[in-house]
Coordinates of C-alpha atoms and ligand atoms in Angstrom, one line a residue:
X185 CA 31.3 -12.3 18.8
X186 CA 34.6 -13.1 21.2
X187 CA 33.8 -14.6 23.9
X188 CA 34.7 -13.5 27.5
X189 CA 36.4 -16.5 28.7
X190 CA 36.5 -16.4 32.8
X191 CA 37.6 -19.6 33.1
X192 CA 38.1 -22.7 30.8
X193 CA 37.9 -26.5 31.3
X194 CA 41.4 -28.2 31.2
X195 CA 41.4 -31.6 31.8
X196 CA 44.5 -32.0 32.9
X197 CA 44.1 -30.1 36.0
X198 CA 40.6 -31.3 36.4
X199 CA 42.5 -35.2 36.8
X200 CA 44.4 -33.9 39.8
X201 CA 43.5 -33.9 43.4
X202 CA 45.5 -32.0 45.3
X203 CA 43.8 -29.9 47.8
X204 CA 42.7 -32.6 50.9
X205 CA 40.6 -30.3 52.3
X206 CA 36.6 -28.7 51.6
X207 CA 35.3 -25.1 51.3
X208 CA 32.2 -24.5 52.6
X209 CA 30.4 -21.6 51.6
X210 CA 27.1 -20.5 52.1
X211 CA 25.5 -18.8 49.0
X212 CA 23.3 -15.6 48.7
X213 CA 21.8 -13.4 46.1
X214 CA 22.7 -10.0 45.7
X215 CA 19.6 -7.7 45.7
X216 CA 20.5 -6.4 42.8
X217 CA 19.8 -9.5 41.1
X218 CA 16.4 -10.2 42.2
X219 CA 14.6 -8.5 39.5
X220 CA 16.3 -9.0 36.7
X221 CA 14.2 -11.7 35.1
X222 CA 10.9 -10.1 36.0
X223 CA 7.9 -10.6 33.2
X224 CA 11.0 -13.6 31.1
X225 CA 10.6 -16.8 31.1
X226 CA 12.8 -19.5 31.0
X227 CA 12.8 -23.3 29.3
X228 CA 15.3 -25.6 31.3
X229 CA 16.3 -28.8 29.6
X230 CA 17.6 -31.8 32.1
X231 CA 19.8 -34.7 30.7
X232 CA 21.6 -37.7 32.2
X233 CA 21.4 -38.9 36.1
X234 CA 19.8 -38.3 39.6
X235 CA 22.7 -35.8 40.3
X236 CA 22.0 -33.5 37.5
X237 CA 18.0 -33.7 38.2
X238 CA 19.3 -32.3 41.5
X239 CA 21.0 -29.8 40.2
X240 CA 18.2 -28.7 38.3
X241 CA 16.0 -28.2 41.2
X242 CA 19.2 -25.1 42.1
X243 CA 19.0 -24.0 38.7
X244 CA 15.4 -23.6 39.0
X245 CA 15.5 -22.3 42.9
X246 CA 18.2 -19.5 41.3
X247 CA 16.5 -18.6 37.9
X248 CA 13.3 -18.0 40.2
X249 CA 14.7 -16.2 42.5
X250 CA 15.9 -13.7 40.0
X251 CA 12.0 -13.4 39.3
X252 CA 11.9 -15.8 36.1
X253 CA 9.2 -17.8 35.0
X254 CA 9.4 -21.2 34.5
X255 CA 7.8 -21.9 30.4
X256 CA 7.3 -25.4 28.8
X257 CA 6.9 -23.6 25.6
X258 CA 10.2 -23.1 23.4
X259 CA 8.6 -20.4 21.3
X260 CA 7.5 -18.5 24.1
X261 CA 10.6 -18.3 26.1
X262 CA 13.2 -15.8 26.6
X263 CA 16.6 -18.1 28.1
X264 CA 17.1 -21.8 27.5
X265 CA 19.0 -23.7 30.1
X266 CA 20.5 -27.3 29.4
X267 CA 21.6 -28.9 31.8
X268 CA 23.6 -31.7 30.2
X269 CA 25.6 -35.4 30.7
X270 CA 28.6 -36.5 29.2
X271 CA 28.5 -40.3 30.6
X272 CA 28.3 -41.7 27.0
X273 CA 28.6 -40.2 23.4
X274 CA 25.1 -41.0 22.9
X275 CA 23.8 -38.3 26.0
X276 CA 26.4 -35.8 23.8
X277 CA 24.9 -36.5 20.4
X278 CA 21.2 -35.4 22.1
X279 CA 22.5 -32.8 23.4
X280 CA 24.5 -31.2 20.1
X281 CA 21.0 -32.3 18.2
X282 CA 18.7 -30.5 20.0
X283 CA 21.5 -27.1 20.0
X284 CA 21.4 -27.4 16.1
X285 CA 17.5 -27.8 16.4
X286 CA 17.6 -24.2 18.5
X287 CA 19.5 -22.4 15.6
X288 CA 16.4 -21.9 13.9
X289 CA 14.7 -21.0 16.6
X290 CA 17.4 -18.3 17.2
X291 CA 17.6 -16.8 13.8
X292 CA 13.9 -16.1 14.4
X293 CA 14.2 -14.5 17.7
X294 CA 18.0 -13.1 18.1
X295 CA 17.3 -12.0 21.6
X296 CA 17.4 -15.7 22.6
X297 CA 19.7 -16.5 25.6
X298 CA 20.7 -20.2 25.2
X299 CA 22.6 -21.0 28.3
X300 CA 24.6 -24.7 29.0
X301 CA 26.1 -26.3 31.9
X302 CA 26.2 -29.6 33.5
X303 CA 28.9 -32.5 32.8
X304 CA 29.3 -31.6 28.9
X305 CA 30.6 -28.0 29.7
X306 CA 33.7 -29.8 31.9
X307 CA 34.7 -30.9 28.9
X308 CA 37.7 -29.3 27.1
X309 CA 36.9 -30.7 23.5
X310 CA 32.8 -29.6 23.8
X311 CA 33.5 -26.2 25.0
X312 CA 35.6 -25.5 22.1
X313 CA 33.1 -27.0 19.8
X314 CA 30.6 -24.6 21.3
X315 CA 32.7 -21.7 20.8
X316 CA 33.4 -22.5 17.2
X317 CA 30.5 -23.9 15.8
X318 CA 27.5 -22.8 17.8
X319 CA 27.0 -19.1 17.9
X320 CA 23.8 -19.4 19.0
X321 CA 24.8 -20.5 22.8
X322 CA 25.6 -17.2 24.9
X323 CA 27.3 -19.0 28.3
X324 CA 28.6 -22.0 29.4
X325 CA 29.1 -22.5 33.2
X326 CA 30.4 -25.3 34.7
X327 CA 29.1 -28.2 37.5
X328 CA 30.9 -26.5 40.4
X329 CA 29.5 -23.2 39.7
X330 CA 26.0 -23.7 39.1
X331 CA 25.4 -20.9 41.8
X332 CA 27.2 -18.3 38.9
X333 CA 24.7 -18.2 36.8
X334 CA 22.7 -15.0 38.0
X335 CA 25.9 -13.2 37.6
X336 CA 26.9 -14.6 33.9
X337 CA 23.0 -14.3 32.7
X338 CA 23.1 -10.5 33.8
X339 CA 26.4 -10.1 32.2
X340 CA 25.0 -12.0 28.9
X341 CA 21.5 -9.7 29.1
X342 CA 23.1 -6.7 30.0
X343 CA 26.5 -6.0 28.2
X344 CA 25.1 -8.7 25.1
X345 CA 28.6 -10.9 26.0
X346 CA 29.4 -14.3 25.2
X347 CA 30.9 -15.7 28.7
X348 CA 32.4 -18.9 29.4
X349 CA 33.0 -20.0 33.3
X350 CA 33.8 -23.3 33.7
X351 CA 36.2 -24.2 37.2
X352 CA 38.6 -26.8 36.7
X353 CA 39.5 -27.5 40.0
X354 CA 38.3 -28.7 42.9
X355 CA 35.0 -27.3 43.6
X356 CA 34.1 -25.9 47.0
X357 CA 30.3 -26.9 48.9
X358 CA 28.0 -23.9 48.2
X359 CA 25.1 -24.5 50.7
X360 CA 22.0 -22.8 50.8
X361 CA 21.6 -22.6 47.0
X362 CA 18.0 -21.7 46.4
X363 CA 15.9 -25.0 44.9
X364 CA 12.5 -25.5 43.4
X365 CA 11.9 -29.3 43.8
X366 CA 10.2 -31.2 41.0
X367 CA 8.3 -33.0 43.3
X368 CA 6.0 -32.4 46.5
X369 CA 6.1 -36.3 47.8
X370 CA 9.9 -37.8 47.1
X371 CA 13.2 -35.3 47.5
X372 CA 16.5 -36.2 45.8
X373 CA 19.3 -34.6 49.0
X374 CA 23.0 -35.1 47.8
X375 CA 25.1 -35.9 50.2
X376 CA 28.7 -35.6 48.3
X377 CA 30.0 -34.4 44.8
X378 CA 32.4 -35.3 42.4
X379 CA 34.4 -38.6 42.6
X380 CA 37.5 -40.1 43.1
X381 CA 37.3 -43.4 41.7
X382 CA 38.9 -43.2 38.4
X383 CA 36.9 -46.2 36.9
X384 CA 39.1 -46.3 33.7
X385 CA 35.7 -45.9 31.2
X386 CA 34.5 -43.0 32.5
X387 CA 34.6 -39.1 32.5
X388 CA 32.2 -38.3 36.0
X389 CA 35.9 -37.9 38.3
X390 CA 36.9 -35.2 35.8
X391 CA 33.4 -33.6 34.9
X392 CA 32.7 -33.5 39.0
X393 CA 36.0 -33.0 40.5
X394 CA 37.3 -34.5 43.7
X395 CA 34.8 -36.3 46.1
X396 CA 33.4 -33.8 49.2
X397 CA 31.3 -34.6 51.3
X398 CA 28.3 -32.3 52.7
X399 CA 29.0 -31.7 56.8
X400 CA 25.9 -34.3 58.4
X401 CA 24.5 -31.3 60.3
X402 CA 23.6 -29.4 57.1
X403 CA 21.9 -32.8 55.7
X404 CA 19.7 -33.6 58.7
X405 CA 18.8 -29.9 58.6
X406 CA 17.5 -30.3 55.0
X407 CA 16.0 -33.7 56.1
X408 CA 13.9 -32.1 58.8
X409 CA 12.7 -29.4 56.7
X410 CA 11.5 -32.0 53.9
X411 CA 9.5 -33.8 57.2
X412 CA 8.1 -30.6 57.8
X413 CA 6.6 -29.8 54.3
X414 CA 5.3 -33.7 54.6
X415 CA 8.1 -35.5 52.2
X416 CA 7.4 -39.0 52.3
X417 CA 10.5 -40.1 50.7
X418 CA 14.4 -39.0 50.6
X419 CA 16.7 -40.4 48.3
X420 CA 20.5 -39.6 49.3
X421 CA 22.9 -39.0 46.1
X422 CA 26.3 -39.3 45.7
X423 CA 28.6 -40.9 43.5
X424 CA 29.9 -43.1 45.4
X425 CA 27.4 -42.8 48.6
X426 CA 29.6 -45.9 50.6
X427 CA 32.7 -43.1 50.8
X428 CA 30.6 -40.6 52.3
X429 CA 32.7 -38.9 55.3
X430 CA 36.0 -40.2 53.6
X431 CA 37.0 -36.7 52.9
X432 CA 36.2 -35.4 56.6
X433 CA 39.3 -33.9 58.1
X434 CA 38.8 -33.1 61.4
X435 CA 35.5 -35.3 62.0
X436 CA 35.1 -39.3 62.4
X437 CA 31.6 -39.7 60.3
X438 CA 30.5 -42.0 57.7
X439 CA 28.1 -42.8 55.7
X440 CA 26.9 -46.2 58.2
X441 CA 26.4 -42.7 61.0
X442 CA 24.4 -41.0 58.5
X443 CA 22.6 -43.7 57.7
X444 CA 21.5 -44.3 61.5
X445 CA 21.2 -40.7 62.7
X446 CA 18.7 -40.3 59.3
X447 CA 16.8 -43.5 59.9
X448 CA 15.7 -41.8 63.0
X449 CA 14.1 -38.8 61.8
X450 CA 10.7 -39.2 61.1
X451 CA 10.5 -39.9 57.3
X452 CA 9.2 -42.9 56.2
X453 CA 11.1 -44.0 53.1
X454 CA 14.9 -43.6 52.9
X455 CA 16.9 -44.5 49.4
X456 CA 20.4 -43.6 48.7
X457 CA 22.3 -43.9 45.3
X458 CA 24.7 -45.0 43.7
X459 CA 26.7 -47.6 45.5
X460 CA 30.2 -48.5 44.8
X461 CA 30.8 -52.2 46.0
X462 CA 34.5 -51.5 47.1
X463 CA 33.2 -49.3 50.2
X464 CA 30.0 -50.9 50.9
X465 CA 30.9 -52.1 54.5
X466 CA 29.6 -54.3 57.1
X467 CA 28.3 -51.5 59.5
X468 CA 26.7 -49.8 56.5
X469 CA 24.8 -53.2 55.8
X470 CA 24.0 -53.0 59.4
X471 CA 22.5 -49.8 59.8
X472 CA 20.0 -50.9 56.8
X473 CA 19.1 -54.0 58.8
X474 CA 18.4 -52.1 62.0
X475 CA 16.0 -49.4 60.6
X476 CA 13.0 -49.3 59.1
X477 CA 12.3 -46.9 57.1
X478 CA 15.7 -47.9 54.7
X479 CA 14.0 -49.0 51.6
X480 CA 15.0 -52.8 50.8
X481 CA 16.2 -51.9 47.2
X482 CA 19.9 -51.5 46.5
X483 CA 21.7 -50.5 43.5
X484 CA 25.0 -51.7 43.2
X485 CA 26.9 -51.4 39.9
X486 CA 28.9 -54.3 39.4
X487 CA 29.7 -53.4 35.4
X488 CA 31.1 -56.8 34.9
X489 CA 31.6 -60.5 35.8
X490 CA 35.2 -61.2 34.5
X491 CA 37.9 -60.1 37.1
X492 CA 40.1 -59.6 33.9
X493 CA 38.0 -56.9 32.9
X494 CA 37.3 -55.2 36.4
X495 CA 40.9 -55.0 36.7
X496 CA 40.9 -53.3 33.4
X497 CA 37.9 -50.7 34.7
X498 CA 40.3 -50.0 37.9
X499 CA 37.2 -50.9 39.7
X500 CA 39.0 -52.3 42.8
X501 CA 37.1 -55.4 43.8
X502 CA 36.3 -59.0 42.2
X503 CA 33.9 -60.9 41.0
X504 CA 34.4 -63.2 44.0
X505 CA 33.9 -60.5 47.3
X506 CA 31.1 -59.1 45.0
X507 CA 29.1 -62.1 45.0
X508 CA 30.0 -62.1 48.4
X509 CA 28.8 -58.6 49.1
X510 CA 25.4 -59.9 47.8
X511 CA 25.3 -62.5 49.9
X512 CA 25.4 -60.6 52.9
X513 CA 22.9 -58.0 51.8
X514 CA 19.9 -60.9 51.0
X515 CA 21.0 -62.2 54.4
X516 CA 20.9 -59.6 56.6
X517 CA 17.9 -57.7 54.8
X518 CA 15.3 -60.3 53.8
X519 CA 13.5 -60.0 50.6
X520 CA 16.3 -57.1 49.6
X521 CA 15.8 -56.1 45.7
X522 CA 19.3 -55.9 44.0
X523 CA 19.6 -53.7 40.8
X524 CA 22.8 -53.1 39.1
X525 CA 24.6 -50.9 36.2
X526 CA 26.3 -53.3 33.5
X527 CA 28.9 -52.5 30.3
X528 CA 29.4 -54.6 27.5
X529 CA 32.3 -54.7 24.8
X530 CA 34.8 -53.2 27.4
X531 CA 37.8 -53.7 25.7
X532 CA 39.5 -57.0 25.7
X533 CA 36.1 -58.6 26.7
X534 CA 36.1 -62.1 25.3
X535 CA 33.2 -64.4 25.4
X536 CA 34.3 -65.8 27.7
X537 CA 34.3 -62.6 30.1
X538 CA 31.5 -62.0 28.9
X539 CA 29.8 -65.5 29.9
X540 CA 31.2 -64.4 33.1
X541 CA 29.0 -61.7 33.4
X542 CA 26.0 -63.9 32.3
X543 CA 26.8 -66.0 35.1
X544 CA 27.6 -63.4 37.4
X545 CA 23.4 -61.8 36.6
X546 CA 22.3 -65.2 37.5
X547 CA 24.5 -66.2 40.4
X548 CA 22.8 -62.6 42.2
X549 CA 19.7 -63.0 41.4
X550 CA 19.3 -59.3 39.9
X551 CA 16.1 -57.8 39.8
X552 CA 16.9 -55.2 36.9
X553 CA 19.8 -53.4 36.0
X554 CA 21.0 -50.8 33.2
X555 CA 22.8 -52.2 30.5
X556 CA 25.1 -50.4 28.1
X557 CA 27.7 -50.6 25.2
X558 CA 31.0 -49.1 26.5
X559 CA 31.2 -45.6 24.8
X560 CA 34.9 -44.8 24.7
X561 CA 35.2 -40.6 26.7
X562 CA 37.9 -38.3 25.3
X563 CA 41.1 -38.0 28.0
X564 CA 39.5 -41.2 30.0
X565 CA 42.0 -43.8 30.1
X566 CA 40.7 -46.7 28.6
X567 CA 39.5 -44.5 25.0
X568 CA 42.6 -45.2 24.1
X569 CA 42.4 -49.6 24.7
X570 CA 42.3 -50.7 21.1
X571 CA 40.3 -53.8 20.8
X572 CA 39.4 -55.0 17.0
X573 CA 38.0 -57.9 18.0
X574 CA 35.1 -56.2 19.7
X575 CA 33.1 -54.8 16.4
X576 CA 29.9 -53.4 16.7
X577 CA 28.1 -56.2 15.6
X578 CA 29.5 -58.8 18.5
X579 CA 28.7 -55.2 21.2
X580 CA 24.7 -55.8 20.1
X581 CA 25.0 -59.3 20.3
X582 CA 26.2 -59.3 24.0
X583 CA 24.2 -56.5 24.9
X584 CA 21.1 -58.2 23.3
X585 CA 21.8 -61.8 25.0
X586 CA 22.7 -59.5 28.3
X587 CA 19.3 -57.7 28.0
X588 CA 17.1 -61.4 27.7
X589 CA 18.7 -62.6 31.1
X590 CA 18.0 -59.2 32.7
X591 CA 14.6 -58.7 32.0
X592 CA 14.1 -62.5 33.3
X593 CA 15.6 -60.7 36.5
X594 CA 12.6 -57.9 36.3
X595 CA 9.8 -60.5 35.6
X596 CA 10.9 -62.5 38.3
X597 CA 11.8 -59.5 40.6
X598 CA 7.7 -58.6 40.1
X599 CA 6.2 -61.8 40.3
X600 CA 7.1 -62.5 43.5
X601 CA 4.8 -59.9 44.9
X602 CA 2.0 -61.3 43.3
X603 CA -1.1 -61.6 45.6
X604 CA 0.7 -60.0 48.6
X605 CA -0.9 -56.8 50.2
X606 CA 2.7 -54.1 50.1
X607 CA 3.0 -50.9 50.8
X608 CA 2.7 -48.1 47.8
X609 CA 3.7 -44.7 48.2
X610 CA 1.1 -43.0 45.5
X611 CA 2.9 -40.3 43.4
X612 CA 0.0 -39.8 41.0
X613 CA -1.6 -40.7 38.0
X614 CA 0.1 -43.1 35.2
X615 CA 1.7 -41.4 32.6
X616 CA 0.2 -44.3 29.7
X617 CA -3.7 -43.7 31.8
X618 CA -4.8 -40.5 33.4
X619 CA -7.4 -42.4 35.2
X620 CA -5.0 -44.7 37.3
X621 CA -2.8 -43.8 39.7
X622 CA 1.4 -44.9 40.0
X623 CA 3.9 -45.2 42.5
X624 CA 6.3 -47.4 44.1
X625 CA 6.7 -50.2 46.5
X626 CA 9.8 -50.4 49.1
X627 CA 11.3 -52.8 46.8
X628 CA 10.8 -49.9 43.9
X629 CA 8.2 -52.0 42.1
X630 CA 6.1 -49.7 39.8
X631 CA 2.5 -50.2 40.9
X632 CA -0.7 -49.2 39.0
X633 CA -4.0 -49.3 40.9
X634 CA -7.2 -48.0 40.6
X635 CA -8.0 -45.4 42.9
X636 CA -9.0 -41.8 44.2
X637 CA -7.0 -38.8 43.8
X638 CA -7.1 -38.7 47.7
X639 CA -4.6 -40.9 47.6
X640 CA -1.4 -38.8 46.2
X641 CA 0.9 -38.4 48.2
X642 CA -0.1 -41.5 50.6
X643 CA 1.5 -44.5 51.7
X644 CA -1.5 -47.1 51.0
X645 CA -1.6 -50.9 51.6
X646 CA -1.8 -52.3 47.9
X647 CA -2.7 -56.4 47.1
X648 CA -0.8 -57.4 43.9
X649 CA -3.0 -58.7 41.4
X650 CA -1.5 -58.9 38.5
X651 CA 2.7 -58.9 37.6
X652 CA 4.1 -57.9 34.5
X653 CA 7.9 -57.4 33.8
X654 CA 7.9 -53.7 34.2
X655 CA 5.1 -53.4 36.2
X656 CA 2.7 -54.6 39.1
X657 CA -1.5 -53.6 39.1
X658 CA -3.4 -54.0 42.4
X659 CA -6.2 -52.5 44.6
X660 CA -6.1 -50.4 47.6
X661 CA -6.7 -52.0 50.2
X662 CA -8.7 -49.1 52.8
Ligands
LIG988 N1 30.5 -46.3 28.5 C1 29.4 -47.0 28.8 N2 28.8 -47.0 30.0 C2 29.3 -46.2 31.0 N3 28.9 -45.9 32.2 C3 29.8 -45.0 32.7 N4 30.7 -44.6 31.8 C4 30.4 -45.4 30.7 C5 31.0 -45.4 29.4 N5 32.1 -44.7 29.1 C6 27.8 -46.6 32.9 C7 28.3 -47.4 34.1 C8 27.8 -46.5 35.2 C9 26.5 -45.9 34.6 C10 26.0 -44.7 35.3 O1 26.9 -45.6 33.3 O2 27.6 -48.6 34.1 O3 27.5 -47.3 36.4
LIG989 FE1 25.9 -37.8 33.3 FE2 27.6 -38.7 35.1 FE3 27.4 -36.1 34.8 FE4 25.4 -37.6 35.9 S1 27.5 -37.2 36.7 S2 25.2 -36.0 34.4 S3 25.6 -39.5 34.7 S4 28.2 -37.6 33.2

């Protein structure tokens, strides 16, 4: 079948950034749609980061609107949704494997609606792919129209069309998109899209467009209403949460005033991610220090130790004012945890950059961090650094020796809580022991402790009795 092509990705236009200012928008169904998925169910697959997870709680808020039915079962559904990342070639592969896996399920029941969005549907190279080589997916809507879909899944179950929708530029801030949230204790609440960093590795400033940041009015709103359904915990999301308010026209605001005029509501836990070191500022630190209910638990990226090598990721700030950065944080917020993101085999990383980074991990005194092999992104500038000395034999190796030093970091992160009484906020029962209950510390320690179901949903005092490197057990303490 052609496909109806409404708009196509193009990655040249989606590298620009042209248009200063933000749309707002406020979005609303059309009556006509609220019926249309009455007695269907739907299966909705969610890939990649916090952002996307997000975005998943408006995909669901919209496909249950239109009167679907969420469904766990594949054989049972009617539409498939994936909502998928493009951040590495690894994310991609799961994705295309699992699409193959669905042909089968297709062939057996042809009236099948296999929808896909997310970061992968920016892409240029993908949605061709699709096109050509996988029949079996009906529509394809991009990240800056996720609140489309009702009208391209009543043109897909009504006229029987393939339809492709996928904006290329900059994408305007639809509020009031439905959401079903995941969870009835902790609420993601972005705070920006997109990003204009341009790290040279990596596709999320083309997949999410320019950066925009939500007005603070419309976010304390949202904040208030989580308070009033009894959220215990917000985390903020954003690409780059330290440039929120950079975008702001007409309006002085940043993200050190959101932080304050949040850390008065009455919510008990406040986390924001993910932190870009280049904008975290000294009045952002001191709106942390002076409130209390800021979790002491940052994440801040520092991909690598070897100024060489930043200045080959475009990342705009040095090994030097990062350590720096650090500094500050464990001073003015004692007993701070520190997390970070890390990639190996960058192109042109010697061992000695790469010492640098070992270094680096032990100078900060990290307390986890993700690791990864750099995964070169179609159109991204630095797929096309050609480095032959960096086989994929000496990328395990670094990644390997990288991995030892940073789960020293978690053990050591964890045992320093041992036989202290902290505060847990109790999500519910483990995943590995349906008889003991999980959650998290302020520092974002996993917990596991014996205890009532009463508890869920609690903030409880917790003595640490035992500390393992990926996880804490202790008793309630009533
Ligand atoms: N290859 C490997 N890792 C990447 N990241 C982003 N792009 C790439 C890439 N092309 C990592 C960075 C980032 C995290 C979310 O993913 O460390 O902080
Ligand atoms: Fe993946 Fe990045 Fe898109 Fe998140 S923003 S889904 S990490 S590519």
């Amino acid at each position: 079948m052609k496909p109806v092509v409404i708009n196509s990705p193009d990655q040249n236009k989606e590298r620009k950034r042209l248009d200063k200012s933000n749309n707002f928008e406020e979005f609303k169904l059309d009556d006509s749609l609220k019926s249309i998925g009455k007695d269907k169910l739907y299966y909705l697959y969610t890939y990649g980061c916090q952002g996307n997870e997000s975005d998943s709680e408006k995909i669901r808020g919209l496909m249950e609107e239109m009167s679907f039915t969420i469904t766990y079962d594949l054989d049972k559904t009617d539409v498939i949704l994936m909502n998928t990342c493009a951040i590495r070639k690894n994310a991609e592969d799961k994705v295309f494997g699992e699409i193959g896996r669905l042909k089968q399920l297709k062939r057996r029941k042809p009236e099948l609606i296999v929808g896909l969005c997310g970061c992968m549907a920016q892409e240029e190279s993908v949605v061709r792919k699709l096109l050509t080589k996988y029949q079996n997916v009906d529509f394809i809507f991009g990240t800056h129209n996720i609140h489309s879909l009702p009208l391209l899944i009543k043109r897909v179950m009504e006229n029987k069309e393939r339809v492709v929708d996928v904006l290329s530029y900059e994408g305007d801030i639809v509020e009031k998109i439905p959401m079903v949230r995941e969870s009835k204790i902790k609420a993601w609440v972005p705070i920006m899209y997109g990003c204009d960093e341009f790290c040279t590795y990596c596709i999320v400033p083309y997949t999410r467009g320019k950066e925009r940041s939500r007005l603070p009015e419309n976010i304390i709103k949202e904040v208030e209403g989580l308070i009033s359904e009894g959220y215990k915990e917000i985390t903020l999301l954003g690409q780059n949460v330290n440039a929120y308010g950079k975008d702001f026209v007409d309006l002085k605001y940043d993200f050190a005033d959101l932080l304050t005029d949040l850390s008065k509501l009455p919510i008990p836990r406040i986390r924001f991610t993910t932190n870009n070191p280049k904008d975290f500022d000294d009045r952002q630190i001191e709106a942390i220090k002076n409130s209390k209910n800021i979790m002491p638990a940052i994440h801040l990226p520092v991909q690598s130790g070897s100024n060489k090598v930043l200045k080959k990721m475009n990342r705009k700030y040095t090994k030097e004012s990062f350590i720096e950065l650090c500094d500050k944080l464990y001073k003015a917020i004692p007993g701070v945890s520190i997390t970070t993101d890390i990639i190996v085999a960058f192109p042109y990383e010697t061992e000695e950059d790469f010492n640098e980074t070992l270094e680096l991990v032990k100078r900060c005194n990290f307390e986890g961090a993700y690791t990864f092999i750099f995964s070169p992104r179609e159109g991204t500038p630095a797929a096309k650094y050609i480095d032959k000395d960096i086989t994929e034999d000496v990328a395990y190796d670094r990644l390997y020796r990288l991995n030892d030093l940073v789960n020293e970091g978690y053990g050591r992160g964890n045992k320093r809580f041992l036989g202290q009484t902290v505060k847990v906020l109790i999500e519910g029962y483990s995943k590995n022991q349906n008889d003991i209950l999980m959650g998290y510390t302020e520092n974002n320690k996993l917990v596991n402790v014996i205890g009532d179901k009463k508890y869920i949903g609690e903030i409880v005092d917790v003595e640490i009795t035992d500390a393992k490197t990926w996880s804490l057990d202790g008793k309630i303490i009533d």
